[in-house]
PDB file of C-alpha atoms in Angstrom:
ATOM      1  CA  MET V  17     221.058-130.215 -54.103  1.00  0.00           C
ATOM      2  CA  ARG V  18     219.808-134.003 -54.567  1.00  0.00           C
ATOM      3  CA  PRO V  19     216.260-134.418 -52.113  1.00  0.00           C
ATOM      4  CA  GLY V  20     217.893-136.644 -49.702  1.00  0.00           C
ATOM      5  CA  MET V  21     220.859-134.185 -48.957  1.00  0.00           C
ATOM      6  CA  LYS V  22     218.775-131.335 -47.803  1.00  0.00           C
ATOM      7  CA  LYS V  23     217.330-133.209 -45.159  1.00  0.00           C
ATOM      8  CA  THR V  24     220.680-134.552 -43.904  1.00  0.00           C
ATOM      9  CA  HIS V  25     222.094-130.793 -44.164  1.00  0.00           C
ATOM     10  CA  ARG V  26     219.374-129.771 -41.811  1.00  0.00           C
ATOM     11  CA  LEU V  27     220.241-132.828 -39.367  1.00  0.00           C
ATOM     12  CA  VAL V  28     223.698-131.836 -39.538  1.00  0.00           C
ATOM     13  CA  PHE V  29     223.060-128.176 -38.711  1.00  0.00           C
ATOM     14  CA  CYS V  30     220.655-128.774 -36.044  1.00  0.00           C
ATOM     15  CA  ALA V  31     223.182-130.747 -34.522  1.00  0.00           C
ATOM     16  CA  LEU V  32     225.696-128.168 -34.302  1.00  0.00           C
ATOM     17  CA  LEU V  33     223.334-125.436 -33.193  1.00  0.00           C
ATOM     18  CA  SER V  34     222.397-128.085 -30.342  1.00  0.00           C
ATOM     19  CA  THR V  35     226.059-128.284 -29.585  1.00  0.00           C
ATOM     20  CA  PHE V  36     226.908-124.856 -29.393  1.00  0.00           C
ATOM     21  CA  ALA V  37     224.013-124.177 -27.638  1.00  0.00           C
ATOM     22  CA  VAL V  38     224.942-126.573 -24.863  1.00  0.00           C
ATOM     23  CA  ALA V  39     228.369-125.491 -24.795  1.00  0.00           C
ATOM     24  CA  LEU V  40     227.615-121.374 -24.361  1.00  0.00           C
ATOM     25  CA  SER V  41     225.264-123.188 -21.656  1.00  0.00           C
ATOM     26  CA  TYR V  42     228.130-124.893 -19.760  1.00  0.00           C
ATOM     27  CA  VAL V  43     230.624-120.983 -20.869  1.00  0.00           C
ATOM     28  CA  GLU V  44     228.068-118.729 -19.256  1.00  0.00           C
ATOM     29  CA  SER V  45     227.748-120.795 -15.912  1.00  0.00           C
ATOM     30  CA  LEU V  46     231.354-119.368 -15.575  1.00  0.00           C
ATOM     31  CA  PHE V  47     230.142-115.724 -15.449  1.00  0.00           C
ATOM     32  CA  PRO V  48     228.371-115.885 -12.280  1.00  0.00           C
ATOM     33  CA  LEU V  49     226.003-112.543 -12.102  1.00  0.00           C
ATOM     34  CA  PRO V  50     224.914-110.679  -8.988  1.00  0.00           C
ATOM     35  CA  LEU V  51     221.118-112.715  -9.016  1.00  0.00           C
ATOM     36  CA  PRO V  52     221.185-116.104  -8.038  1.00  0.00           C
ATOM     37  CA  GLY V  53     219.408-117.767 -11.224  1.00  0.00           C
ATOM     38  CA  ALA V  54     220.693-115.264 -13.459  1.00  0.00           C
ATOM     39  CA  ARG V  55     222.406-116.567 -16.576  1.00  0.00           C
ATOM     40  CA  LEU V  56     223.741-114.401 -19.852  1.00  0.00           C
ATOM     41  CA  GLY V  57     221.323-116.234 -21.891  1.00  0.00           C
ATOM     42  CA  LEU V  58     223.921-117.055 -24.411  1.00  0.00           C
ATOM     43  CA  GLY V  59     222.444-121.072 -24.673  1.00  0.00           C
ATOM     44  CA  ASN V  60     218.895-118.999 -25.243  1.00  0.00           C
ATOM     45  CA  ALA V  61     220.741-117.394 -28.061  1.00  0.00           C
ATOM     46  CA  MET V  62     221.835-120.002 -29.822  1.00  0.00           C
ATOM     47  CA  VAL V  63     217.849-121.415 -29.806  1.00  0.00           C
ATOM     48  CA  LEU V  64     216.799-118.029 -31.183  1.00  0.00           C
ATOM     49  CA  LEU V  65     219.516-118.278 -33.835  1.00  0.00           C
ATOM     50  CA  THR V  66     217.757-121.517 -34.912  1.00  0.00           C
ATOM     51  CA  LEU V  67     214.361-119.911 -35.107  1.00  0.00           C
ATOM     52  CA  ILE V  68     215.480-117.074 -37.140  1.00  0.00           C
ATOM     53  CA  THR V  69     217.157-119.489 -39.530  1.00  0.00           C
ATOM     54  CA  MET V  70     215.746-122.849 -39.534  1.00  0.00           C
ATOM     55  CA  GLY V  71     211.990-122.490 -38.319  1.00  0.00           C
ATOM     56  CA  GLY V  72     209.875-123.443 -35.098  1.00  0.00           C
ATOM     57  CA  GLY V  73     210.387-127.144 -35.411  1.00  0.00           C
ATOM     58  CA  ALA V  74     214.103-126.588 -35.498  1.00  0.00           C
ATOM     59  CA  ALA V  75     214.161-124.460 -32.774  1.00  0.00           C
ATOM     60  CA  ALA V  76     212.160-126.952 -30.333  1.00  0.00           C
ATOM     61  CA  LEU V  77     214.650-129.696 -31.528  1.00  0.00           C
ATOM     62  CA  VAL V  78     217.612-127.386 -30.764  1.00  0.00           C
ATOM     63  CA  LEU V  79     215.783-126.282 -26.999  1.00  0.00           C
ATOM     64  CA  ALA V  80     215.222-130.216 -26.188  1.00  0.00           C
ATOM     65  CA  SER V  81     218.833-131.408 -26.775  1.00  0.00           C
ATOM     66  CA  LYS V  82     220.351-128.158 -24.609  1.00  0.00           C
ATOM     67  CA  VAL V  83     217.622-128.609 -21.924  1.00  0.00           C
ATOM     68  CA  ALA V  84     218.431-132.537 -21.762  1.00  0.00           C
ATOM     69  CA  LEU V  85     221.976-132.603 -22.422  1.00  0.00           C
ATOM     70  CA  SER V  86     222.813-129.783 -19.545  1.00  0.00           C
ATOM     71  CA  ALA V  87     220.866-131.258 -17.439  1.00  0.00           C
ATOM     72  CA  LEU V  88     222.852-134.682 -17.773  1.00  0.00           C
ATOM     73  CA  LEU V  89     226.186-133.395 -17.894  1.00  0.00           C
ATOM     74  CA  PHE V  90     226.284-130.553 -15.511  1.00  0.00           C
ATOM     75  CA  GLY V  91     222.348-130.536 -13.501  1.00  0.00           C
ATOM     76  CA  THR V  92     220.408-131.701 -11.216  1.00  0.00           C
ATOM     77  CA  PRO V  93     216.751-133.331 -11.737  1.00  0.00           C
ATOM     78  CA  LEU V  94     215.848-129.893  -9.864  1.00  0.00           C
ATOM     79  CA  SER V  95     217.728-127.623 -12.371  1.00  0.00           C
ATOM     80  CA  PHE V  96     216.539-130.015 -15.848  1.00  0.00           C
ATOM     81  CA  LEU V  97     212.851-129.166 -14.209  1.00  0.00           C
ATOM     82  CA  TYR V  98     213.618-124.956 -14.103  1.00  0.00           C
ATOM     83  CA  SER V  99     215.344-124.853 -16.982  1.00  0.00           C
ATOM     84  CA  ALA V 100     213.216-127.117 -19.175  1.00  0.00           C
ATOM     85  CA  VAL V 101     209.405-124.976 -17.961  1.00  0.00           C
ATOM     86  CA  GLY V 102     211.571-121.155 -18.930  1.00  0.00           C
ATOM     87  CA  GLY V 103     213.151-122.832 -21.832  1.00  0.00           C
ATOM     88  CA  ALA V 104     209.938-124.219 -23.560  1.00  0.00           C
ATOM     89  CA  LEU V 105     207.577-120.446 -22.054  1.00  0.00           C
ATOM     90  CA  SER V 106     210.882-118.357 -23.543  1.00  0.00           C
ATOM     91  CA  LEU V 107     210.710-120.188 -26.899  1.00  0.00           C
ATOM     92  CA  ALA V 108     206.422-119.655 -26.997  1.00  0.00           C
ATOM     93  CA  ALA V 109     207.287-116.102 -26.411  1.00  0.00           C
ATOM     94  CA  MET V 110     210.209-115.778 -28.963  1.00  0.00           C
ATOM     95  CA  THR V 111     208.144-117.902 -31.636  1.00  0.00           C
ATOM     96  CA  LEU V 112     204.952-115.466 -31.274  1.00  0.00           C
ATOM     97  CA  THR V 113     206.577-112.168 -31.288  1.00  0.00           C
ATOM     98  CA  GLY V 114     208.759-113.519 -34.628  1.00  0.00           C
ATOM     99  CA  ARG V 115     205.382-113.521 -36.322  1.00  0.00           C
ATOM    100  CA  LEU V 116     204.985-109.774 -35.802  1.00  0.00           C
ATOM    101  CA  ARG V 117     206.257-107.551 -38.554  1.00  0.00           C
ATOM    102  CA  CYS V 118     207.586-104.867 -36.389  1.00  0.00           C
ATOM    103  CA  VAL V 119     209.521-106.617 -33.888  1.00  0.00           C
ATOM    104  CA  THR V 120     213.647-107.963 -34.133  1.00  0.00           C
ATOM    105  CA  PRO V 121     215.301-110.848 -32.641  1.00  0.00           C
ATOM    106  CA  VAL V 122     216.394-108.433 -30.179  1.00  0.00           C
ATOM    107  CA  GLY V 123     212.893-107.505 -29.108  1.00  0.00           C
ATOM    108  CA  GLN V 124     212.123-111.255 -29.016  1.00  0.00           C
ATOM    109  CA  SER V 125     214.560-112.288 -27.200  1.00  0.00           C
ATOM    110  CA  ILE V 126     213.810-109.874 -24.635  1.00  0.00           C
ATOM    111  CA  ALA V 127     210.081-111.364 -24.357  1.00  0.00           C
ATOM    112  CA  GLY V 128     211.911-114.576 -24.616  1.00  0.00           C
ATOM    113  CA  ALA V 129     214.372-113.692 -21.379  1.00  0.00           C
ATOM    114  CA  VAL V 130     211.588-112.129 -19.329  1.00  0.00           C
ATOM    115  CA  LEU V 131     209.188-115.215 -19.957  1.00  0.00           C
ATOM    116  CA  HIS V 132     211.953-117.666 -18.472  1.00  0.00           C
ATOM    117  CA  SER V 133     212.123-115.803 -15.466  1.00  0.00           C
ATOM    118  CA  LEU V 134     208.931-115.644 -15.192  1.00  0.00           C
ATOM    119  CA  GLY V 135     208.689-119.009 -15.468  1.00  0.00           C
ATOM    120  CA  GLN V 136     211.517-119.780 -12.978  1.00  0.00           C
ATOM    121  CA  VAL V 137     209.688-117.837 -10.804  1.00  0.00           C
ATOM    122  CA  LEU V 138     206.366-119.318 -11.262  1.00  0.00           C
ATOM    123  CA  LEU V 139     207.874-122.817 -10.522  1.00  0.00           C
ATOM    124  CA  ALA V 140     209.862-121.762  -7.536  1.00  0.00           C
ATOM    125  CA  MET V 141     206.618-120.276  -6.079  1.00  0.00           C
ATOM    126  CA  LEU V 142     204.975-123.717  -7.004  1.00  0.00           C
ATOM    127  CA  LEU V 143     207.498-125.966  -5.653  1.00  0.00           C
ATOM    128  CA  THR V 144     207.913-123.959  -2.153  1.00  0.00           C
ATOM    129  CA  ALA V 145     204.049-122.842  -1.458  1.00  0.00           C
ATOM    130  CA  THR V 146     206.048-118.744  -0.876  1.00  0.00           C
ATOM    131  CA  PRO V 147     204.593-116.714  -3.268  1.00  0.00           C
ATOM    132  CA  GLN V 148     206.021-113.794  -1.778  1.00  0.00           C
ATOM    133  CA  LEU V 149     208.912-115.411  -4.270  1.00  0.00           C
ATOM    134  CA  LEU V 150     207.552-113.530  -7.040  1.00  0.00           C
ATOM    135  CA  LEU V 151     209.025-110.201  -5.323  1.00  0.00           C
ATOM    136  CA  TYR V 152     211.965-111.349  -6.719  1.00  0.00           C
ATOM    137  CA  PHE V 153     210.900-111.008  -9.866  1.00  0.00           C
ATOM    138  CA  THR V 154     211.213-107.793 -10.585  1.00  0.00           C
ATOM    139  CA  PRO V 155     215.417-107.239  -9.886  1.00  0.00           C
ATOM    140  CA  LEU V 156     215.570-110.845 -12.106  1.00  0.00           C
ATOM    141  CA  CYS V 157     213.011-109.422 -14.757  1.00  0.00           C
ATOM    142  CA  LEU V 158     215.693-106.041 -14.721  1.00  0.00           C
ATOM    143  CA  LEU V 159     218.464-107.871 -15.737  1.00  0.00           C
ATOM    144  CA  SER V 160     216.437-110.258 -18.074  1.00  0.00           C
ATOM    145  CA  ILE V 161     215.803-107.257 -20.343  1.00  0.00           C
ATOM    146  CA  LEU V 162     219.447-106.617 -20.416  1.00  0.00           C
ATOM    147  CA  THR V 163     220.491-109.916 -21.447  1.00  0.00           C
ATOM    148  CA  GLY V 164     218.068-110.740 -22.954  1.00  0.00           C
ATOM    149  CA  GLY V 165     218.589-107.660 -25.424  1.00  0.00           C
ATOM    150  CA  LEU V 166     222.241-108.837 -25.189  1.00  0.00           C
ATOM    151  CA  SER V 167     222.011-112.097 -26.610  1.00  0.00           C
ATOM    152  CA  GLY V 168     219.218-111.224 -28.639  1.00  0.00           C
ATOM    153  CA  LEU V 169     221.425-109.043 -30.784  1.00  0.00           C
ATOM    154  CA  ALA V 170     224.647-111.420 -30.821  1.00  0.00           C
ATOM    155  CA  ALA V 171     221.753-114.137 -32.469  1.00  0.00           C
ATOM    156  CA  ARG V 172     220.888-111.416 -35.111  1.00  0.00           C
ATOM    157  CA  LEU V 173     224.209-110.597 -36.096  1.00  0.00           C
ATOM    158  CA  CYS V 174     224.972-114.486 -36.239  1.00  0.00           C
ATOM    159  CA  ALA V 175     222.139-114.817 -38.190  1.00  0.00           C
ATOM    160  CA  ALA V 176     223.354-112.450 -41.203  1.00  0.00           C
ATOM    161  CA  LYS V 177     226.504-114.554 -41.364  1.00  0.00           C
ATOM    162  CA  ILE V 178     225.364-118.102 -41.532  1.00  0.00           C
ATOM    163  CA  GLU V 179     221.257-117.644 -42.717  1.00  0.00           C
ATOM    164  CA  ARG V 180     222.837-118.887 -46.321  1.00  0.00           C
ATOM    165  CA  PHE V 181     223.955-122.360 -44.972  1.00  0.00           C
ATOM    166  CA  ALA V 182     220.482-123.371 -42.993  1.00  0.00           C
ATOM    167  CA  GLY V 183     219.500-125.241 -46.199  1.00  0.00           C
ATOM    168  CA  ARG V 184     216.093-123.568 -45.562  1.00  0.00           C
TER     169      ARG V 184
ATOM    170  CA  MET M   9     215.206-101.692 -32.392  1.00  0.00           C
ATOM    171  CA  LYS M  10     211.861-100.972 -34.193  1.00  0.00           C
ATOM    172  CA  LYS M  11     208.421-100.031 -33.054  1.00  0.00           C
ATOM    173  CA  GLY M  12     207.759-103.731 -31.826  1.00  0.00           C
ATOM    174  CA  ASP M  13     210.371-104.276 -30.476  1.00  0.00           C
ATOM    175  CA  LEU M  14     210.057-100.811 -27.805  1.00  0.00           C
ATOM    176  CA  ILE M  15     206.628-101.508 -26.756  1.00  0.00           C
ATOM    177  CA  ILE M  16     207.869-105.288 -26.024  1.00  0.00           C
ATOM    178  CA  LEU M  17     210.501-103.071 -23.790  1.00  0.00           C
ATOM    179  CA  GLY M  18     208.026-101.499 -22.067  1.00  0.00           C
ATOM    180  CA  LEU M  19     205.602-104.441 -21.744  1.00  0.00           C
ATOM    181  CA  ALA M  20     208.658-106.121 -19.628  1.00  0.00           C
ATOM    182  CA  LEU M  21     209.191-103.149 -17.609  1.00  0.00           C
ATOM    183  CA  VAL M  22     205.918-102.810 -16.658  1.00  0.00           C
ATOM    184  CA  LEU M  23     205.830-106.403 -15.448  1.00  0.00           C
ATOM    185  CA  ALA M  24     208.960-106.067 -13.774  1.00  0.00           C
ATOM    186  CA  ALA M  25     207.214-103.536 -11.099  1.00  0.00           C
ATOM    187  CA  ALA M  26     204.290-105.208 -10.901  1.00  0.00           C
ATOM    188  CA  PRO M  27     204.694-107.983  -7.645  1.00  0.00           C
ATOM    189  CA  LEU M  28     205.879-104.559  -6.355  1.00  0.00           C
ATOM    190  CA  THR M  29     202.425-103.483  -5.989  1.00  0.00           C
ATOM    191  CA  LEU M  30     201.038-106.673  -5.056  1.00  0.00           C
ATOM    192  CA  PHE M  31     203.021-107.229  -1.999  1.00  0.00           C
ATOM    193  CA  LEU M  32     205.013-104.555  -0.315  1.00  0.00           C
ATOM    194  CA  THR M  33     201.568-103.183   1.333  1.00  0.00           C
ATOM    195  CA  PRO M  34     201.719-102.570   4.957  1.00  0.00           C
ATOM    196  CA  ALA M  35     200.640-105.240   7.266  1.00  0.00           C
ATOM    197  CA  ALA M  36     199.615-105.781  11.005  1.00  0.00           C
ATOM    198  CA  PRO M  37     202.329-106.480  13.433  1.00  0.00           C
ATOM    199  CA  PRO M  38     204.938-108.409  15.157  1.00  0.00           C
ATOM    200  CA  ALA M  39     207.112-109.647  12.639  1.00  0.00           C
ATOM    201  CA  ARG M  40     208.543-112.599  12.263  1.00  0.00           C
ATOM    202  CA  ALA M  41     210.436-114.949   9.873  1.00  0.00           C
ATOM    203  CA  VAL M  42     208.706-117.531   8.469  1.00  0.00           C
ATOM    204  CA  VAL M  43     210.487-120.649   7.869  1.00  0.00           C
ATOM    205  CA  ARG M  44     209.125-123.299   5.415  1.00  0.00           C
ATOM    206  CA  ILE M  45     210.702-126.246   3.677  1.00  0.00           C
ATOM    207  CA  ASN M  46     209.151-128.265   1.205  1.00  0.00           C
ATOM    208  CA  GLY M  47     206.259-125.701   1.562  1.00  0.00           C
ATOM    209  CA  GLY M  48     204.803-126.095   5.088  1.00  0.00           C
ATOM    210  CA  VAL M  49     205.613-124.076   7.390  1.00  0.00           C
ATOM    211  CA  VAL M  50     208.543-125.232  10.069  1.00  0.00           C
ATOM    212  CA  ARG M  51     209.104-122.374  12.430  1.00  0.00           C
ATOM    213  CA  ALA M  52     208.071-118.888  12.730  1.00  0.00           C
ATOM    214  CA  LEU M  53     210.917-116.720  14.585  1.00  0.00           C
ATOM    215  CA  PRO M  54     209.973-113.438  16.512  1.00  0.00           C
ATOM    216  CA  LEU M  55     212.061-110.715  14.707  1.00  0.00           C
ATOM    217  CA  GLU M  56     212.898-109.001  18.055  1.00  0.00           C
ATOM    218  CA  THR M  57     214.234-112.284  19.837  1.00  0.00           C
ATOM    219  CA  ASP M  58     217.968-113.167  18.869  1.00  0.00           C
ATOM    220  CA  ALA M  59     218.141-116.893  17.826  1.00  0.00           C
ATOM    221  CA  LEU M  60     219.973-119.391  16.098  1.00  0.00           C
ATOM    222  CA  ILE M  61     218.324-122.885  14.728  1.00  0.00           C
ATOM    223  CA  SER M  62     219.422-124.829  12.382  1.00  0.00           C
ATOM    224  CA  PHE M  63     216.750-127.134  10.239  1.00  0.00           C
ATOM    225  CA  ASP M  64     217.667-130.383   8.528  1.00  0.00           C
ATOM    226  CA  GLU M  65     215.016-131.799   6.398  1.00  0.00           C
ATOM    227  CA  CYS M  66     216.533-131.197   3.063  1.00  0.00           C
ATOM    228  CA  GLY M  67     219.464-130.233   3.909  1.00  0.00           C
ATOM    229  CA  TYR M  68     221.263-128.131   6.416  1.00  0.00           C
ATOM    230  CA  ASN M  69     220.521-124.314   6.866  1.00  0.00           C
ATOM    231  CA  ARG M  70     221.841-122.488   9.947  1.00  0.00           C
ATOM    232  CA  VAL M  71     219.646-119.786  10.562  1.00  0.00           C
ATOM    233  CA  ARG M  72     220.092-116.433  13.057  1.00  0.00           C
ATOM    234  CA  VAL M  73     217.976-114.222  13.503  1.00  0.00           C
ATOM    235  CA  ARG M  74     220.260-111.031  15.492  1.00  0.00           C
ATOM    236  CA  GLY M  75     219.011-107.823  15.620  1.00  0.00           C
ATOM    237  CA  GLY M  76     215.938-107.577  14.081  1.00  0.00           C
ATOM    238  CA  ALA M  77     217.058-109.049  11.125  1.00  0.00           C
ATOM    239  CA  VAL M  78     217.369-112.240  10.440  1.00  0.00           C
ATOM    240  CA  PHE M  79     220.057-114.212   7.685  1.00  0.00           C
ATOM    241  CA  ILE M  80     221.007-117.935   6.667  1.00  0.00           C
ATOM    242  CA  GLU M  81     224.725-118.514   8.710  1.00  0.00           C
ATOM    243  CA  GLU M  82     225.639-121.729   6.972  1.00  0.00           C
ATOM    244  CA  ALA M  83     223.890-124.260   4.973  1.00  0.00           C
ATOM    245  CA  ASP M  84     225.328-127.624   3.069  1.00  0.00           C
ATOM    246  CA  CYS M  85     223.497-126.687  -0.383  1.00  0.00           C
ATOM    247  CA  PRO M  86     225.966-126.419  -3.630  1.00  0.00           C
ATOM    248  CA  ASP M  87     225.691-122.755  -4.838  1.00  0.00           C
ATOM    249  CA  GLY M  88     225.642-121.414  -1.246  1.00  0.00           C
ATOM    250  CA  ALA M  89     223.229-118.200  -2.807  1.00  0.00           C
ATOM    251  CA  CYS M  90     220.628-118.464   0.595  1.00  0.00           C
ATOM    252  CA  MET M  91     224.296-117.389   2.148  1.00  0.00           C
ATOM    253  CA  ARG M  92     224.843-114.639   0.043  1.00  0.00           C
ATOM    254  CA  MET M  93     220.518-113.217   0.094  1.00  0.00           C
ATOM    255  CA  GLY M  94     220.629-112.425   3.338  1.00  0.00           C
ATOM    256  CA  PRO M  95     220.241-110.125   5.831  1.00  0.00           C
ATOM    257  CA  ILE M  96     216.651-109.379   5.646  1.00  0.00           C
ATOM    258  CA  ARG M  97     214.156-107.547   7.600  1.00  0.00           C
ATOM    259  CA  HIS M  98     211.687-105.940   5.397  1.00  0.00           C
ATOM    260  CA  THR M  99     208.132-107.450   5.503  1.00  0.00           C
ATOM    261  CA  GLY M 100     207.840-109.203   2.587  1.00  0.00           C
ATOM    262  CA  GLU M 101     211.284-110.018   1.629  1.00  0.00           C
ATOM    263  CA  THR M 102     212.292-113.314   1.508  1.00  0.00           C
ATOM    264  CA  ILE M 103     215.773-116.056   1.428  1.00  0.00           C
ATOM    265  CA  THR M 104     215.490-119.098  -0.910  1.00  0.00           C
ATOM    266  CA  CYS M 105     217.042-121.957  -0.482  1.00  0.00           C
ATOM    267  CA  LEU M 106     216.166-123.639  -3.670  1.00  0.00           C
ATOM    268  CA  PRO M 107     218.572-126.910  -3.208  1.00  0.00           C
ATOM    269  CA  ASN M 108     217.139-127.553  -0.145  1.00  0.00           C
ATOM    270  CA  ARG M 109     213.884-126.425  -0.566  1.00  0.00           C
ATOM    271  CA  LEU M 110     214.283-123.684   1.934  1.00  0.00           C
ATOM    272  CA  THR M 111     212.474-120.470   2.495  1.00  0.00           C
ATOM    273  CA  VAL M 112     212.583-117.538   5.216  1.00  0.00           C
ATOM    274  CA  THR M 113     210.017-115.007   4.764  1.00  0.00           C
ATOM    275  CA  ILE M 114     208.893-111.985   7.177  1.00  0.00           C
ATOM    276  CA  GLU M 115     205.777-112.093   7.359  1.00  0.00           C
ATOM    277  CA  GLY M 116     203.409-109.260   9.333  1.00  0.00           C
ATOM    278  CA  ALA M 117     204.726-105.869  10.893  1.00  0.00           C
ATOM    279  CA  ALA M 118     204.831-102.695   8.762  1.00  0.00           C
ATOM    280  CA  GLN M 119     207.741-100.844  10.046  1.00  0.00           C
ATOM    281  CA  GLY M 120     211.105-100.350   7.532  1.00  0.00           C
ATOM    282  CA  VAL M 121     208.886-100.096   4.862  1.00  0.00           C
ATOM    283  CA  ASP M 122     210.337 -97.449   2.361  1.00  0.00           C
ATOM    284  CA  ALA M 123     207.455 -96.574   0.336  1.00  0.00           C
ATOM    285  CA  VAL M 124     203.993 -97.811  -0.603  1.00  0.00           C
ATOM    286  CA  THR M 125     202.358 -98.228  -4.220  1.00  0.00           C
ATOM    287  CA  ARG M 126     198.681 -97.329  -4.113  1.00  0.00           C
TER     288      ARG M 126
END
């Protein structure tokens, strides 16, 4: 592969993963969960997949495109703020836990999902000045352990298949 | 699943339980439903008197107090989540309508608390 090719290859791969992330963010909105604000985390699974196969920089790019495009296409300024805060905390958690040797993508994803929920609840507490909203974190966190674990499993299975195309 | 995953799982469960120890403690009487819009208290409704009040500062929400419980009867928010959250009656419970930046929280009185964590 010529040197310039590798850069293009990575760019195209990032773009593809961003597209999947935005599409899946929309698809998961068709599956409402019993708790308001809870998501399946399929879009986040794509961010994790990028993190595993292409590293933190690419994952930050995919996250930024996912958050910005989803907000422009299906969101509101308020939903943009919530997903930006949640997404940034979640990526930070997944990156840090990913450095530990004894953690698999499932654990990474659970950490990310829990931090995502925590970020959203804290932001809601801040915007509404209602500290009691922290109580809502309990059910949201329990559900996000489940959805985070599942989307982490999905990301791990995908990563095994596509790692050799990532051009890392 | 490796050891690190299980540690993360354990920490997450502890984190999930943490808010319960902070808020579900008995408080002084009487119970009121405190309505906040944009973070500021706009109304405190005593739970023992039935009432029906509309708010339209940041969007329309109709709040009803009936039989010691409070719920949102009608709202113009796009998701309608606030209507699905109620009714609430215990101290610390909250109904949230994020699109209209409105929250209803039960404050005061300890009656009806199921358990206390110390």
